């Protein structure tokens, strides 16, 4: 006996519309992955220019990266109108500055929105 998902889509001997839609989604995801893979591989080979990495005492590190990531939206808007304002410090100390910048943007700044999860329970009669 086939499992019914409604009057239009059913999964039985033939599969119906549901399998066709899943197949189309898988093909689309495969094409997207095939197009993005070369770009990701090329980006993985990128290397910072040695003149951009500095290990002096006054070079921005993790904490300044954290601060710059946090103020990124404001700095970006200001950089559009003021040529001496930048959104990223160069030279910096490399990986630690980048990690702080990432944490600042994702967890403290733009990406740190409060989200609300809504759980819906359905009654057996519906």
Coordinates of C-alpha atoms in Angstrom, one line a residue, residues 24-122:
X24 CA 15.5 18.2 -9.7
X25 CA 16.7 19.7 -6.4
X26 CA 19.6 17.2 -6.3
X27 CA 20.6 18.1 -9.8
X28 CA 20.5 21.8 -9.0
X29 CA 22.6 21.3 -5.9
X30 CA 25.1 19.3 -7.9
X31 CA 25.4 22.0 -10.5
X32 CA 25.9 24.6 -7.9
X33 CA 28.6 22.5 -6.2
X34 CA 30.3 21.9 -9.5
X35 CA 30.4 25.7 -10.3
X36 CA 31.6 26.7 -6.8
X37 CA 34.2 24.0 -6.4
X38 CA 36.9 25.6 -8.6
X39 CA 36.4 28.9 -6.9
X40 CA 36.8 27.4 -3.5
X41 CA 39.8 25.4 -4.5
X42 CA 41.4 28.5 -6.0
X43 CA 40.6 30.5 -2.8
X44 CA 42.2 27.8 -0.7
X45 CA 45.5 28.4 -2.4
X46 CA 45.5 32.1 -1.6
X47 CA 48.4 33.3 0.5
X48 CA 48.8 36.6 2.4
X49 CA 51.4 38.9 1.0
X50 CA 54.4 38.9 3.4
X51 CA 54.4 42.7 3.6
X52 CA 50.8 42.6 4.9
X53 CA 51.8 40.5 7.9
X54 CA 53.8 42.2 10.6
X55 CA 54.8 40.9 14.0
X56 CA 55.7 44.2 15.7
X57 CA 54.2 45.1 19.1
X58 CA 51.8 47.8 17.7
X59 CA 50.5 45.5 15.0
X60 CA 46.7 44.8 15.3
X61 CA 46.1 41.4 16.7
X62 CA 43.1 39.3 18.0
X63 CA 41.6 42.0 20.2
X64 CA 41.7 44.7 17.5
X65 CA 40.4 42.2 15.0
X66 CA 37.5 41.5 17.4
X67 CA 36.8 45.3 17.6
X68 CA 37.1 45.8 13.9
X69 CA 34.7 43.0 13.2
X70 CA 32.2 44.4 15.7
X71 CA 32.2 47.9 14.2
X72 CA 32.3 46.5 10.6
X73 CA 28.8 47.9 9.5
X74 CA 29.6 51.4 10.7
X75 CA 33.2 51.3 9.3
X76 CA 31.8 50.1 5.9
X77 CA 29.3 52.9 5.6
X78 CA 32.0 55.5 6.6
X79 CA 34.5 54.0 4.1
X80 CA 32.1 54.8 1.3
X81 CA 32.4 58.5 2.0
X82 CA 35.8 58.9 3.7
X83 CA 38.8 57.5 1.8
X84 CA 41.0 57.3 5.0
X85 CA 38.5 54.9 6.8
X86 CA 39.1 51.2 6.1
X87 CA 37.2 48.1 7.3
X88 CA 40.2 45.9 7.7
X89 CA 43.6 46.7 9.2
X90 CA 46.7 46.1 7.0
X91 CA 49.3 45.2 8.1
X92 CA 48.0 42.9 10.8
X93 CA 49.5 39.9 12.6
X94 CA 47.8 37.4 10.3
X95 CA 45.6 34.5 11.5
X96 CA 44.8 35.8 15.0
X97 CA 43.6 39.2 13.6
X98 CA 41.5 37.3 11.0
X99 CA 40.0 35.0 13.7
X100 CA 39.1 38.0 15.9
X101 CA 37.6 39.8 12.9
X102 CA 35.5 36.8 12.1
X103 CA 34.3 36.4 15.7
X104 CA 33.5 40.1 15.8
X105 CA 31.4 40.0 12.7
X106 CA 29.6 36.7 13.2
X107 CA 29.1 36.6 17.0
X108 CA 29.2 40.2 18.2
X109 CA 28.3 42.3 15.2
X110 CA 26.1 41.8 12.1
X111 CA 25.6 38.0 12.5
X112 CA 24.6 38.2 16.2
X113 CA 20.9 38.7 15.8
X114 CA 18.5 37.3 18.3
X115 CA 16.4 34.6 16.7
X116 CA 13.2 33.2 17.9
X117 CA 12.3 29.6 17.4
X118 CA 8.6 28.9 17.1
X119 CA 7.4 25.4 17.8
X120 CA 4.0 24.5 16.3
X121 CA 2.2 21.4 17.6
X122 CA -0.6 20.0 15.5

